[in-house]
PDB file of C-alpha atoms in Angstrom:
ATOM      1  CA  UNK A   1       9.774  -7.777   9.095  1.00  0.00           C
ATOM      2  CA  UNK A   2       8.718  -4.995  11.422  1.00  0.00           C
ATOM      3  CA  UNK A   3       5.492  -3.025  10.828  1.00  0.00           C
ATOM      4  CA  UNK A   4       4.237   0.041  12.656  1.00  0.00           C
ATOM      5  CA  UNK A   5       0.533   0.889  12.723  1.00  0.00           C
ATOM      6  CA  UNK A   6      -1.035   4.112  13.950  1.00  0.00           C
ATOM      7  CA  UNK A   7      -4.603   3.678  15.196  1.00  0.00           C
ATOM      8  CA  UNK A   8      -6.028   0.694  17.044  1.00  0.00           C
ATOM      9  CA  UNK A   9      -9.587   0.921  15.795  1.00  0.00           C
ATOM     10  CA  UNK A  10     -11.305  -1.882  13.925  1.00  0.00           C
ATOM     11  CA  UNK A  11      -9.062  -1.625  10.854  1.00  0.00           C
ATOM     12  CA  UNK A  12      -5.823  -1.118  12.775  1.00  0.00           C
ATOM     13  CA  UNK A  13      -6.465  -4.024  15.132  1.00  0.00           C
ATOM     14  CA  UNK A  14      -7.449  -6.307  12.246  1.00  0.00           C
ATOM     15  CA  UNK A  15      -4.356  -5.323  10.324  1.00  0.00           C
ATOM     16  CA  UNK A  16      -2.094  -5.872  13.337  1.00  0.00           C
ATOM     17  CA  UNK A  17      -3.479  -9.351  13.983  1.00  0.00           C
ATOM     18  CA  UNK A  18      -3.193 -10.315  10.312  1.00  0.00           C
ATOM     19  CA  UNK A  19       0.429  -9.217  10.098  1.00  0.00           C
ATOM     20  CA  UNK A  20       1.310 -11.052  13.302  1.00  0.00           C
ATOM     21  CA  UNK A  21      -0.385 -14.223  12.048  1.00  0.00           C
ATOM     22  CA  UNK A  22       1.786 -13.935   8.943  1.00  0.00           C
ATOM     23  CA  UNK A  23       4.880 -14.056  11.156  1.00  0.00           C
ATOM     24  CA  UNK A  24       5.806 -10.365  11.211  1.00  0.00           C
ATOM     25  CA  UNK A  25       6.686  -8.121  14.158  1.00  0.00           C
ATOM     26  CA  UNK A  26       4.090  -5.437  14.842  1.00  0.00           C
ATOM     27  CA  UNK A  27       3.959  -2.275  16.936  1.00  0.00           C
ATOM     28  CA  UNK A  28       0.651  -0.424  17.166  1.00  0.00           C
ATOM     29  CA  UNK A  29       0.182   3.158  18.389  1.00  0.00           C
ATOM     30  CA  UNK A  30      -2.937   4.721  19.876  1.00  0.00           C
ATOM     31  CA  UNK A  31      -3.658   7.672  22.168  1.00  0.00           C
ATOM     32  CA  UNK A  32      -6.225   5.636  24.091  1.00  0.00           C
ATOM     33  CA  UNK A  33      -4.712   2.708  25.960  1.00  0.00           C
ATOM     34  CA  UNK A  34      -8.117   1.028  26.222  1.00  0.00           C
ATOM     35  CA  UNK A  35      -8.212   0.707  22.417  1.00  0.00           C
ATOM     36  CA  UNK A  36      -5.639  -2.077  22.635  1.00  0.00           C
ATOM     37  CA  UNK A  37      -8.334  -4.376  23.983  1.00  0.00           C
ATOM     38  CA  UNK A  38      -9.408  -4.881  20.371  1.00  0.00           C
ATOM     39  CA  UNK A  39      -6.170  -6.788  19.791  1.00  0.00           C
ATOM     40  CA  UNK A  40      -7.137  -9.634  22.091  1.00  0.00           C
ATOM     41  CA  UNK A  41      -5.076 -11.450  24.674  1.00  0.00           C
ATOM     42  CA  UNK A  42      -3.141 -13.474  22.086  1.00  0.00           C
ATOM     43  CA  UNK A  43      -1.544 -10.439  20.441  1.00  0.00           C
ATOM     44  CA  UNK A  44       2.180 -10.374  21.248  1.00  0.00           C
ATOM     45  CA  UNK A  45       3.180  -7.191  19.455  1.00  0.00           C
ATOM     46  CA  UNK A  46       4.217  -3.883  20.974  1.00  0.00           C
ATOM     47  CA  UNK A  47       1.519  -1.517  22.253  1.00  0.00           C
ATOM     48  CA  UNK A  48       2.586   2.128  22.333  1.00  0.00           C
ATOM     49  CA  UNK A  49       0.461   4.871  23.875  1.00  0.00           C
ATOM     50  CA  UNK A  50       0.937   8.234  22.207  1.00  0.00           C
ATOM     51  CA  UNK A  51       0.479  10.323  19.076  1.00  0.00           C
ATOM     52  CA  UNK A  52       1.398   8.532  15.887  1.00  0.00           C
ATOM     53  CA  UNK A  53       2.997  11.592  14.334  1.00  0.00           C
ATOM     54  CA  UNK A  54       5.185  12.313  17.387  1.00  0.00           C
ATOM     55  CA  UNK A  55       8.779  11.371  16.605  1.00  0.00           C
ATOM     56  CA  UNK A  56       9.556  10.015  20.074  1.00  0.00           C
ATOM     57  CA  UNK A  57       6.425   7.866  19.953  1.00  0.00           C
ATOM     58  CA  UNK A  58       7.416   6.550  16.542  1.00  0.00           C
ATOM     59  CA  UNK A  59      10.906   5.772  17.770  1.00  0.00           C
ATOM     60  CA  UNK A  60       9.431   3.847  20.707  1.00  0.00           C
ATOM     61  CA  UNK A  61       7.400   1.847  18.203  1.00  0.00           C
ATOM     62  CA  UNK A  62      10.579   0.963  16.306  1.00  0.00           C
ATOM     63  CA  UNK A  63      10.028   3.136  13.246  1.00  0.00           C
ATOM     64  CA  UNK A  64      13.763   3.203  12.543  1.00  0.00           C
ATOM     65  CA  UNK A  65      13.639  -0.507  11.722  1.00  0.00           C
ATOM     66  CA  UNK A  66      10.192  -0.552  10.126  1.00  0.00           C
ATOM     67  CA  UNK A  67       9.599  -2.073   6.726  1.00  0.00           C
ATOM     68  CA  UNK A  68       6.252  -0.275   6.474  1.00  0.00           C
ATOM     69  CA  UNK A  69       3.955   2.149   8.261  1.00  0.00           C
ATOM     70  CA  UNK A  70       0.157   2.386   8.157  1.00  0.00           C
ATOM     71  CA  UNK A  71      -1.778   5.391   9.479  1.00  0.00           C
ATOM     72  CA  UNK A  72      -5.339   4.235  10.068  1.00  0.00           C
ATOM     73  CA  UNK A  73      -6.620   6.444  12.878  1.00  0.00           C
ATOM     74  CA  UNK A  74      -9.945   8.296  12.684  1.00  0.00           C
ATOM     75  CA  UNK A  75      -8.392  11.625  11.638  1.00  0.00           C
ATOM     76  CA  UNK A  76      -7.373  12.552   8.088  1.00  0.00           C
ATOM     77  CA  UNK A  77      -4.891  15.214   9.172  1.00  0.00           C
ATOM     78  CA  UNK A  78      -3.258  12.983  11.767  1.00  0.00           C
ATOM     79  CA  UNK A  79      -2.964  10.131   9.295  1.00  0.00           C
ATOM     80  CA  UNK A  80      -1.360  12.118   6.512  1.00  0.00           C
ATOM     81  CA  UNK A  81       0.966  13.945   8.921  1.00  0.00           C
ATOM     82  CA  UNK A  82       2.089  10.679  10.505  1.00  0.00           C
ATOM     83  CA  UNK A  83       2.606   9.078   7.100  1.00  0.00           C
ATOM     84  CA  UNK A  84       4.742  12.012   5.948  1.00  0.00           C
ATOM     85  CA  UNK A  85       6.836  11.943   9.120  1.00  0.00           C
ATOM     86  CA  UNK A  86       7.408   8.197   8.699  1.00  0.00           C
ATOM     87  CA  UNK A  87       8.499   8.634   5.102  1.00  0.00           C
ATOM     88  CA  UNK A  88      10.308  11.958   5.139  1.00  0.00           C
ATOM     89  CA  UNK A  89      11.939  11.907   8.571  1.00  0.00           C
ATOM     90  CA  UNK A  90      12.547   8.208   9.082  1.00  0.00           C
ATOM     91  CA  UNK A  91      12.898   7.038   5.482  1.00  0.00           C
ATOM     92  CA  UNK A  92      10.150   4.392   5.548  1.00  0.00           C
ATOM     93  CA  UNK A  93       9.389   3.712   1.891  1.00  0.00           C
ATOM     94  CA  UNK A  94       6.205   1.677   2.290  1.00  0.00           C
ATOM     95  CA  UNK A  95       3.501   3.839   3.841  1.00  0.00           C
ATOM     96  CA  UNK A  96      -0.253   4.073   3.468  1.00  0.00           C
ATOM     97  CA  UNK A  97      -2.761   6.512   4.971  1.00  0.00           C
ATOM     98  CA  UNK A  98      -6.462   6.096   5.549  1.00  0.00           C
ATOM     99  CA  UNK A  99      -8.631   9.080   4.661  1.00  0.00           C
ATOM    100  CA  UNK A 100     -12.290   9.951   5.179  1.00  0.00           C
ATOM    101  CA  UNK A 101     -12.509  12.666   2.523  1.00  0.00           C
ATOM    102  CA  UNK A 102     -12.039  11.131  -0.963  1.00  0.00           C
ATOM    103  CA  UNK A 103     -11.728  14.611  -2.422  1.00  0.00           C
ATOM    104  CA  UNK A 104      -8.361  15.045  -0.722  1.00  0.00           C
ATOM    105  CA  UNK A 105      -6.922  11.827  -2.137  1.00  0.00           C
ATOM    106  CA  UNK A 106      -5.317  13.544  -5.147  1.00  0.00           C
ATOM    107  CA  UNK A 107      -3.415  15.964  -2.908  1.00  0.00           C
ATOM    108  CA  UNK A 108      -2.083  13.143  -0.771  1.00  0.00           C
ATOM    109  CA  UNK A 109      -1.139  11.068  -3.802  1.00  0.00           C
ATOM    110  CA  UNK A 110       0.883  13.990  -5.154  1.00  0.00           C
ATOM    111  CA  UNK A 111       2.795  13.979  -1.872  1.00  0.00           C
ATOM    112  CA  UNK A 112       3.745  10.386  -2.606  1.00  0.00           C
ATOM    113  CA  UNK A 113       1.539   8.876   0.114  1.00  0.00           C
ATOM    114  CA  UNK A 114      -0.723   6.033  -1.085  1.00  0.00           C
ATOM    115  CA  UNK A 115      -4.204   6.642   0.308  1.00  0.00           C
ATOM    116  CA  UNK A 116      -7.475   4.759   0.421  1.00  0.00           C
ATOM    117  CA  UNK A 117     -10.799   6.464   1.073  1.00  0.00           C
ATOM    118  CA  UNK A 118     -12.960   5.027   3.827  1.00  0.00           C
ATOM    119  CA  UNK A 119     -15.695   4.034   1.422  1.00  0.00           C
ATOM    120  CA  UNK A 120     -13.229   1.643  -0.214  1.00  0.00           C
ATOM    121  CA  UNK A 121     -11.367   0.687   2.900  1.00  0.00           C
ATOM    122  CA  UNK A 122     -10.608  -2.762   4.246  1.00  0.00           C
ATOM    123  CA  UNK A 123      -7.608  -4.016   6.187  1.00  0.00           C
ATOM    124  CA  UNK A 124      -7.053  -6.283   3.190  1.00  0.00           C
ATOM    125  CA  UNK A 125      -6.228  -3.287   1.027  1.00  0.00           C
ATOM    126  CA  UNK A 126      -3.657  -2.076   3.510  1.00  0.00           C
ATOM    127  CA  UNK A 127      -1.914  -5.434   3.501  1.00  0.00           C
ATOM    128  CA  UNK A 128      -1.745  -5.316  -0.280  1.00  0.00           C
ATOM    129  CA  UNK A 129       0.196  -2.078  -0.168  1.00  0.00           C
ATOM    130  CA  UNK A 130       2.406  -2.818   2.840  1.00  0.00           C
ATOM    131  CA  UNK A 131       3.604  -6.349   2.251  1.00  0.00           C
ATOM    132  CA  UNK A 132       6.573  -7.113  -0.020  1.00  0.00           C
ATOM    133  CA  UNK A 133       6.209  -7.389  -3.763  1.00  0.00           C
ATOM    134  CA  UNK A 134       3.242  -9.477  -4.768  1.00  0.00           C
ATOM    135  CA  UNK A 135       0.363  -9.362  -7.216  1.00  0.00           C
ATOM    136  CA  UNK A 136      -3.074  -8.365  -5.966  1.00  0.00           C
ATOM    137  CA  UNK A 137      -5.812 -10.487  -7.638  1.00  0.00           C
ATOM    138  CA  UNK A 138      -8.918  -8.385  -8.235  1.00  0.00           C
ATOM    139  CA  UNK A 139     -10.914 -10.488 -10.701  1.00  0.00           C
ATOM    140  CA  UNK A 140     -10.879 -14.099 -11.819  1.00  0.00           C
ATOM    141  CA  UNK A 141     -12.950 -15.494 -14.663  1.00  0.00           C
ATOM    142  CA  UNK A 142     -15.202 -18.511 -13.927  1.00  0.00           C
ATOM    143  CA  UNK A 143     -12.590 -20.942 -15.231  1.00  0.00           C
ATOM    144  CA  UNK A 144      -9.968 -19.528 -12.883  1.00  0.00           C
ATOM    145  CA  UNK A 145      -7.494 -19.102 -15.719  1.00  0.00           C
ATOM    146  CA  UNK A 146      -7.698 -15.396 -16.503  1.00  0.00           C
ATOM    147  CA  UNK A 147      -7.135 -12.816 -13.760  1.00  0.00           C
ATOM    148  CA  UNK A 148      -6.937  -9.075 -13.397  1.00  0.00           C
ATOM    149  CA  UNK A 149      -4.248  -8.271 -10.854  1.00  0.00           C
ATOM    150  CA  UNK A 150      -2.596  -5.129  -9.530  1.00  0.00           C
ATOM    151  CA  UNK A 151       1.125  -5.654 -10.070  1.00  0.00           C
ATOM    152  CA  UNK A 152       3.946  -3.675  -8.384  1.00  0.00           C
ATOM    153  CA  UNK A 153       6.185  -2.010 -10.972  1.00  0.00           C
ATOM    154  CA  UNK A 154       9.856  -1.124 -10.507  1.00  0.00           C
ATOM    155  CA  UNK A 155      10.499   2.633 -10.373  1.00  0.00           C
ATOM    156  CA  UNK A 156      12.783   2.275 -13.380  1.00  0.00           C
ATOM    157  CA  UNK A 157       9.710   1.967 -15.607  1.00  0.00           C
ATOM    158  CA  UNK A 158       8.606   5.537 -14.851  1.00  0.00           C
ATOM    159  CA  UNK A 159       8.627   7.481 -18.096  1.00  0.00           C
ATOM    160  CA  UNK A 160       8.197   4.381 -20.282  1.00  0.00           C
ATOM    161  CA  UNK A 161       5.051   3.654 -22.259  1.00  0.00           C
ATOM    162  CA  UNK A 162       2.450   1.480 -20.593  1.00  0.00           C
ATOM    163  CA  UNK A 163       2.389  -0.621 -23.743  1.00  0.00           C
ATOM    164  CA  UNK A 164       6.069  -1.424 -23.146  1.00  0.00           C
ATOM    165  CA  UNK A 165       4.955  -3.125 -19.938  1.00  0.00           C
ATOM    166  CA  UNK A 166       2.437  -5.189 -21.881  1.00  0.00           C
ATOM    167  CA  UNK A 167       5.036  -6.276 -24.392  1.00  0.00           C
ATOM    168  CA  UNK A 168       7.552  -7.510 -21.841  1.00  0.00           C
ATOM    169  CA  UNK A 169       4.978  -9.140 -19.539  1.00  0.00           C
ATOM    170  CA  UNK A 170       2.879 -10.787 -22.217  1.00  0.00           C
ATOM    171  CA  UNK A 171      -0.430  -9.490 -20.870  1.00  0.00           C
ATOM    172  CA  UNK A 172      -2.756  -6.538 -21.242  1.00  0.00           C
ATOM    173  CA  UNK A 173      -2.978  -3.504 -18.993  1.00  0.00           C
ATOM    174  CA  UNK A 174      -6.690  -3.477 -18.191  1.00  0.00           C
ATOM    175  CA  UNK A 175      -6.516  -0.066 -16.538  1.00  0.00           C
ATOM    176  CA  UNK A 176      -4.288   2.233 -14.498  1.00  0.00           C
ATOM    177  CA  UNK A 177      -5.219   3.970 -11.247  1.00  0.00           C
ATOM    178  CA  UNK A 178      -3.646   7.423 -11.197  1.00  0.00           C
ATOM    179  CA  UNK A 179      -4.190   9.923  -8.384  1.00  0.00           C
ATOM    180  CA  UNK A 180      -7.153   7.876  -7.199  1.00  0.00           C
ATOM    181  CA  UNK A 181      -8.893   7.723 -10.591  1.00  0.00           C
ATOM    182  CA  UNK A 182      -8.967   4.937 -13.162  1.00  0.00           C
ATOM    183  CA  UNK A 183      -7.936   5.404 -16.788  1.00  0.00           C
ATOM    184  CA  UNK A 184      -7.768   3.174 -19.846  1.00  0.00           C
ATOM    185  CA  UNK A 185      -4.268   3.491 -21.336  1.00  0.00           C
ATOM    186  CA  UNK A 186      -3.702   4.434 -24.964  1.00  0.00           C
ATOM    187  CA  UNK A 187      -0.608   4.104 -27.090  1.00  0.00           C
ATOM    188  CA  UNK A 188       0.670   7.405 -25.735  1.00  0.00           C
ATOM    189  CA  UNK A 189       0.093   6.681 -22.042  1.00  0.00           C
ATOM    190  CA  UNK A 190       3.333   6.862 -20.054  1.00  0.00           C
ATOM    191  CA  UNK A 191       3.819   5.140 -16.701  1.00  0.00           C
ATOM    192  CA  UNK A 192       4.062   7.727 -13.916  1.00  0.00           C
ATOM    193  CA  UNK A 193       5.337   7.571 -10.355  1.00  0.00           C
ATOM    194  CA  UNK A 194       2.507   6.433  -8.088  1.00  0.00           C
ATOM    195  CA  UNK A 195       0.520   4.661 -10.816  1.00  0.00           C
ATOM    196  CA  UNK A 196      -1.177   1.391  -9.850  1.00  0.00           C
ATOM    197  CA  UNK A 197      -1.112  -0.906 -12.871  1.00  0.00           C
ATOM    198  CA  UNK A 198      -3.803  -3.570 -13.262  1.00  0.00           C
ATOM    199  CA  UNK A 199      -2.909  -6.379 -15.685  1.00  0.00           C
ATOM    200  CA  UNK A 200      -5.193  -8.907 -17.360  1.00  0.00           C
ATOM    201  CA  UNK A 201      -3.200 -12.081 -17.944  1.00  0.00           C
ATOM    202  CA  UNK A 202      -3.112 -15.842 -17.631  1.00  0.00           C
ATOM    203  CA  UNK A 203      -2.872 -16.949 -13.993  1.00  0.00           C
ATOM    204  CA  UNK A 204       0.091 -19.134 -14.905  1.00  0.00           C
ATOM    205  CA  UNK A 205       1.986 -15.966 -15.901  1.00  0.00           C
ATOM    206  CA  UNK A 206       1.551 -14.151 -12.579  1.00  0.00           C
ATOM    207  CA  UNK A 207       4.797 -15.215 -10.915  1.00  0.00           C
ATOM    208  CA  UNK A 208       6.875 -14.563 -14.025  1.00  0.00           C
ATOM    209  CA  UNK A 209       5.196 -11.185 -14.625  1.00  0.00           C
ATOM    210  CA  UNK A 210       5.897 -10.225 -11.016  1.00  0.00           C
ATOM    211  CA  UNK A 211       9.561 -11.144 -11.417  1.00  0.00           C
ATOM    212  CA  UNK A 212       9.881  -9.111 -14.621  1.00  0.00           C
ATOM    213  CA  UNK A 213       8.181  -5.997 -13.258  1.00  0.00           C
ATOM    214  CA  UNK A 214      10.172  -6.116 -10.028  1.00  0.00           C
ATOM    215  CA  UNK A 215      13.315  -5.479 -12.070  1.00  0.00           C
ATOM    216  CA  UNK A 216      14.375  -2.363 -13.935  1.00  0.00           C
ATOM    217  CA  UNK A 217      13.544  -2.324 -17.654  1.00  0.00           C
ATOM    218  CA  UNK A 218      16.148  -3.588 -20.090  1.00  0.00           C
ATOM    219  CA  UNK A 219      18.340  -0.969 -21.736  1.00  0.00           C
ATOM    220  CA  UNK A 220      17.139   0.216 -25.120  1.00  0.00           C
TER     221      UNK A 220
END
Protein backbone atom coordinates (compact mmCIF):
# COMPACT_ATOMS: atom_id res chain seq x y z
CA UNK A 1 0.00 0.00 0.00
CA UNK A 2 1.00 3.61 -0.45
CA UNK A 3 1.49 5.93 2.56
CA UNK A 4 2.12 9.66 2.58
CA UNK A 5 3.84 11.33 5.52
CA UNK A 6 4.15 15.05 6.16
CA UNK A 7 7.20 15.98 8.24
CA UNK A 8 10.61 14.34 8.16
CA UNK A 9 11.59 14.92 11.76
CA UNK A 10 12.46 12.12 14.15
CA UNK A 11 8.94 10.67 14.21
CA UNK A 12 8.28 11.07 10.49
CA UNK A 13 11.58 9.50 9.48
CA UNK A 14 11.10 6.61 11.91
CA UNK A 15 7.59 6.03 10.64
CA UNK A 16 8.72 6.13 7.00
CA UNK A 17 11.47 3.58 7.59
CA UNK A 18 9.15 1.28 9.53
CA UNK A 19 6.51 1.32 6.80
CA UNK A 20 9.10 0.66 4.11
CA UNK A 21 10.55 -2.25 6.09
CA UNK A 22 7.03 -3.67 6.24
CA UNK A 23 6.93 -3.69 2.43
CA UNK A 24 4.83 -0.58 1.80
CA UNK A 25 5.44 2.32 -0.59
CA UNK A 26 6.17 5.60 1.17
CA UNK A 27 6.32 9.25 0.14
CA UNK A 28 7.50 11.78 2.71
CA UNK A 29 7.04 15.56 2.49
CA UNK A 30 9.12 18.27 4.14
CA UNK A 31 9.84 21.94 3.45
CA UNK A 32 13.51 21.44 4.27
CA UNK A 33 15.29 19.16 1.83
CA UNK A 34 18.10 18.56 4.32
CA UNK A 35 15.61 16.88 6.67
CA UNK A 36 15.57 13.85 4.38
CA UNK A 37 19.03 12.93 5.64
CA UNK A 38 17.29 11.39 8.65
CA UNK A 39 15.93 8.69 6.34
CA UNK A 40 19.35 7.23 5.62
CA UNK A 41 20.84 6.07 2.36
CA UNK A 42 18.83 2.83 2.29
CA UNK A 43 15.45 4.55 2.12
CA UNK A 44 13.93 4.03 -1.34
CA UNK A 45 10.71 5.97 -0.94
CA UNK A 46 9.75 9.25 -2.55
CA UNK A 47 11.09 12.50 -1.08
CA UNK A 48 8.95 15.54 -1.84
CA UNK A 49 10.00 19.08 -0.97
CA UNK A 50 7.08 21.36 -0.22
CA UNK A 51 4.20 22.17 2.11
CA UNK A 52 2.22 19.16 3.22
CA UNK A 53 -1.11 20.94 2.99
CA UNK A 54 -0.48 22.20 -0.56
CA UNK A 55 -2.60 20.21 -3.00
CA UNK A 56 0.02 20.10 -5.75
CA UNK A 57 2.61 18.88 -3.26
CA UNK A 58 0.24 16.19 -2.05
CA UNK A 59 -0.48 15.11 -5.61
CA UNK A 60 3.26 14.84 -6.27
CA UNK A 61 3.50 12.60 -3.21
CA UNK A 62 0.79 10.34 -4.65
CA UNK A 63 -2.03 11.27 -2.29
CA UNK A 64 -4.62 10.18 -4.84
CA UNK A 65 -3.49 6.57 -4.39
CA UNK A 66 -2.69 6.76 -0.68
CA UNK A 67 -4.10 4.27 1.78
CA UNK A 68 -3.22 6.59 4.67
CA UNK A 69 -1.76 9.98 5.52
CA UNK A 70 0.16 11.06 8.62
CA UNK A 71 0.84 14.71 9.49
CA UNK A 72 3.73 14.74 11.93
CA UNK A 73 5.45 18.08 11.35
CA UNK A 74 6.33 20.46 14.19
CA UNK A 75 3.27 22.68 13.71
CA UNK A 76 -0.21 21.94 15.06
CA UNK A 77 -2.00 24.14 12.53
CA UNK A 78 -0.08 22.72 9.58
CA UNK A 79 -0.73 19.17 10.72
CA UNK A 80 -4.46 19.53 11.19
CA UNK A 81 -4.85 21.51 7.95
CA UNK A 82 -2.91 18.90 5.98
CA UNK A 83 -4.89 16.08 7.56
CA UNK A 84 -8.18 17.76 6.65
CA UNK A 85 -7.07 18.39 3.07
CA UNK A 86 -6.03 14.74 2.73
CA UNK A 87 -9.37 13.52 4.04
CA UNK A 88 -11.81 16.09 2.69
CA UNK A 89 -10.26 16.93 -0.67
CA UNK A 90 -8.60 13.66 -1.60
CA UNK A 91 -10.82 11.18 0.23
CA UNK A 92 -8.09 9.49 2.29
CA UNK A 93 -9.95 7.70 5.07
CA UNK A 94 -7.01 6.79 7.29
CA UNK A 95 -5.38 9.95 8.60
CA UNK A 96 -3.67 10.91 11.83
CA UNK A 97 -2.30 14.26 13.03
CA UNK A 98 0.34 14.99 15.62
CA UNK A 99 -0.41 17.85 17.99
CA UNK A 100 1.60 19.70 20.64
CA UNK A 101 -1.36 21.19 22.51
CA UNK A 102 -3.40 18.40 24.17
CA UNK A 103 -6.15 20.90 24.93
CA UNK A 104 -7.00 21.12 21.24
CA UNK A 105 -7.37 17.36 20.82
CA UNK A 106 -11.14 17.40 21.41
CA UNK A 107 -11.68 19.95 18.64
CA UNK A 108 -9.66 17.90 16.18
CA UNK A 109 -11.41 14.68 17.17
CA UNK A 110 -14.77 16.31 16.48
CA UNK A 111 -13.50 17.07 12.98
CA UNK A 112 -12.96 13.35 12.53
CA UNK A 113 -9.15 13.54 12.60
CA UNK A 114 -7.49 11.08 15.02
CA UNK A 115 -4.85 12.98 16.98
CA UNK A 116 -2.13 12.12 19.46
CA UNK A 117 -0.59 14.68 21.78
CA UNK A 118 3.19 14.94 21.80
CA UNK A 119 3.44 13.80 25.39
CA UNK A 120 1.97 10.46 24.31
CA UNK A 121 3.57 10.32 20.92
CA UNK A 122 5.62 7.55 19.38
CA UNK A 123 5.89 6.44 15.77
CA UNK A 124 4.47 3.15 17.04
CA UNK A 125 1.16 4.83 17.79
CA UNK A 126 0.96 6.23 14.29
CA UNK A 127 1.47 2.80 12.78
CA UNK A 128 -1.35 1.46 14.92
CA UNK A 129 -3.77 3.94 13.43
CA UNK A 130 -2.54 3.87 9.83
CA UNK A 131 -2.06 0.20 9.09
CA UNK A 132 -4.97 -2.05 8.06
CA UNK A 133 -7.29 -3.60 10.59
CA UNK A 134 -5.44 -5.14 13.48
CA UNK A 135 -5.63 -5.27 17.26
CA UNK A 136 -3.28 -3.08 19.29
CA UNK A 137 -2.01 -4.96 22.40
CA UNK A 138 -1.65 -2.55 25.31
CA UNK A 139 -1.36 -4.88 28.31
CA UNK A 140 -0.57 -8.54 28.82
CA UNK A 141 -0.82 -10.36 32.13
CA UNK A 142 2.28 -12.25 33.37
CA UNK A 143 0.98 -15.54 31.98
CA UNK A 144 0.57 -14.03 28.53
CA UNK A 145 -2.99 -15.29 28.27
CA UNK A 146 -5.07 -12.22 29.05
CA UNK A 147 -4.58 -9.01 27.05
CA UNK A 148 -6.09 -5.57 26.81
CA UNK A 149 -6.13 -4.54 23.16
CA UNK A 150 -7.50 -1.63 21.17
CA UNK A 151 -9.70 -3.19 18.50
CA UNK A 152 -10.94 -1.46 15.31
CA UNK A 153 -14.75 -1.47 15.14
CA UNK A 154 -16.84 -1.38 11.96
CA UNK A 155 -18.76 1.89 11.51
CA UNK A 156 -21.99 -0.10 11.48
CA UNK A 157 -21.73 -0.48 15.26
CA UNK A 158 -22.16 3.27 15.82
CA UNK A 159 -25.32 3.79 17.83
CA UNK A 160 -25.26 0.30 19.37
CA UNK A 161 -24.60 -0.34 23.04
CA UNK A 162 -21.02 -1.04 24.04
CA UNK A 163 -22.29 -4.09 25.90
CA UNK A 164 -23.54 -5.46 22.57
CA UNK A 165 -19.91 -5.52 21.47
CA UNK A 166 -18.98 -7.50 24.57
CA UNK A 167 -21.71 -10.03 23.96
CA UNK A 168 -20.75 -10.78 20.37
CA UNK A 169 -16.98 -10.77 20.98
CA UNK A 170 -16.99 -12.75 24.21
CA UNK A 171 -14.78 -10.29 26.09
CA UNK A 172 -15.06 -7.23 28.28
CA UNK A 173 -14.69 -3.61 27.22
CA UNK A 174 -12.08 -2.40 29.70
CA UNK A 175 -12.52 1.23 28.70
CA UNK A 176 -13.32 3.52 25.78
CA UNK A 177 -11.28 6.51 24.64
CA UNK A 178 -13.64 9.25 23.48
CA UNK A 179 -12.45 12.67 22.32
CA UNK A 180 -9.07 11.99 23.90
CA UNK A 181 -10.44 11.00 27.32
CA UNK A 182 -10.99 7.56 28.82
CA UNK A 183 -14.33 6.38 30.19
CA UNK A 184 -15.60 3.20 31.81
CA UNK A 185 -18.72 2.09 29.92
CA UNK A 186 -22.02 1.44 31.69
CA UNK A 187 -25.08 -0.39 30.48
CA UNK A 188 -26.29 2.77 28.77
CA UNK A 189 -23.04 3.64 26.98
CA UNK A 190 -23.51 3.77 23.21
CA UNK A 191 -20.64 3.37 20.74
CA UNK A 192 -19.95 6.67 18.97
CA UNK A 193 -18.07 7.55 15.81
CA UNK A 194 -14.40 8.06 16.66
CA UNK A 195 -14.45 5.92 19.82
CA UNK A 196 -11.39 3.76 20.47
CA UNK A 197 -12.54 0.55 22.15
CA UNK A 198 -10.16 -1.34 24.43
CA UNK A 199 -11.12 -4.97 25.07
CA UNK A 200 -9.92 -7.32 27.80
CA UNK A 201 -10.04 -10.86 26.44
CA UNK A 202 -8.20 -14.13 26.04
CA UNK A 203 -5.28 -13.82 23.63
CA UNK A 204 -6.59 -16.83 21.73
CA UNK A 205 -9.74 -14.82 20.93
CA UNK A 206 -7.96 -11.84 19.35
CA UNK A 207 -8.11 -12.95 15.72
CA UNK A 208 -11.74 -14.03 15.95
CA UNK A 209 -12.73 -10.82 17.78
CA UNK A 210 -10.99 -8.78 15.09
CA UNK A 211 -12.89 -10.63 12.37
CA UNK A 212 -16.23 -10.08 14.12
CA UNK A 213 -15.70 -6.37 14.77
CA UNK A 214 -14.47 -5.75 11.24
CA UNK A 215 -17.93 -6.69 9.98
CA UNK A 216 -21.21 -4.85 10.37
CA UNK A 217 -23.40 -6.00 13.27
CA UNK A 218 -26.00 -8.67 12.61
CA UNK A 219 -29.53 -7.46 11.94
CA UNK A 220 -31.78 -7.37 14.98
